Amino acid sequence: MKKLLFLLTFALGTGAAQAQVKFETKSTDAVREMAIKQGKLVFIDLYASWCPPCRMMERQVFSRKDVGEFMDQRFVAAKYDTDKTTGRELMKRYGRDAIPLYLVFDTRGELLGRIQGAADAETFMDNLRTIIARQKPHKQQP
């Protein structure tokens, strides 16, 4: 009986983990390389552990299955703490001193758009769809 409960708990936990947004913590260059190989855009979450809206997004938006599937189809997602070097540097370059801040880049490193602050899941995905729709098609090399 204990084994059955353990397996059931493990299976449910694994399913929940697969349903949410999968964030990389590798270097920005490594994340960009992953996006190139997978034919996806780069999504960066700039957050801090002490930030209530950041924690709300983690609990209520990034944990949802529909958001996880939406993000996985379109992005290689990474997250960086603004209290650490990479997050601090990205915030200096692209931020406006408020978190959470979400950045979308193409594989050439061009900033396509930013989303400032927390939002419900539907609004967040709509904002991402708007950024994706503005993406310029790449010119083909002869």
mmCIF file of C-alpha atoms in Angstrom, residues 3 7-8 14 16 22 24 32 47 52-54 56 66 68 80 87-89 96-98 102 105 108 110 126 133 138:
data_model
loop_
_atom_site.group_PDB
_atom_site.id
_atom_site.type_symbol
_atom_site.label_atom_id
_atom_site.label_comp_id
_atom_site.label_asym_id
_atom_site.label_seq_id
_atom_site.Cartn_x
_atom_site.Cartn_y
_atom_site.Cartn_z
ATOM 1 C CA LYS A 3 4.480 1.649 -2.502
ATOM 2 C CA LEU A 7 4.026 5.773 -6.963
ATOM 3 C CA LEU A 8 0.759 7.673 -7.208
ATOM 4 C CA THR A 14 5.818 14.444 -12.238
ATOM 5 C CA ALA A 16 2.459 18.710 -12.389
ATOM 6 C CA LYS A 22 10.288 24.990 -17.661
ATOM 7 C CA GLU A 24 16.510 27.365 -17.747
ATOM 8 C CA ARG A 32 20.099 31.610 -27.075
ATOM 9 C CA TYR A 47 12.544 38.392 -10.743
ATOM 10 C CA PRO A 52 5.398 39.439 -4.034
ATOM 11 C CA PRO A 53 4.190 39.921 -7.670
ATOM 12 C CA CYS A 54 7.015 37.637 -8.858
ATOM 13 C CA MET A 56 2.284 35.376 -7.497
ATOM 14 C CA ASP A 66 -1.976 25.827 -20.478
ATOM 15 C CA GLY A 68 3.408 25.747 -19.723
ATOM 16 C CA TYR A 80 17.422 35.327 -13.597
ATOM 17 C CA GLY A 87 19.782 39.385 -13.619
ATOM 18 C CA ARG A 88 21.266 42.663 -12.418
ATOM 19 C CA GLU A 89 23.021 43.237 -15.778
ATOM 20 C CA ARG A 96 12.933 50.301 -15.759
ATOM 21 C CA ASP A 97 13.650 49.495 -12.095
ATOM 22 C CA ALA A 98 10.510 47.426 -11.523
ATOM 23 C CA TYR A 102 9.612 39.705 -18.885
ATOM 24 C CA PHE A 105 14.177 38.140 -27.834
ATOM 25 C CA ARG A 108 19.743 37.156 -33.070
ATOM 26 C CA GLU A 110 17.048 41.535 -30.797
ATOM 27 C CA ASP A 126 -2.283 37.735 -24.797
ATOM 28 C CA ALA A 133 2.715 38.916 -33.868
ATOM 29 C CA HIS A 138 13.813 36.862 -41.212
#
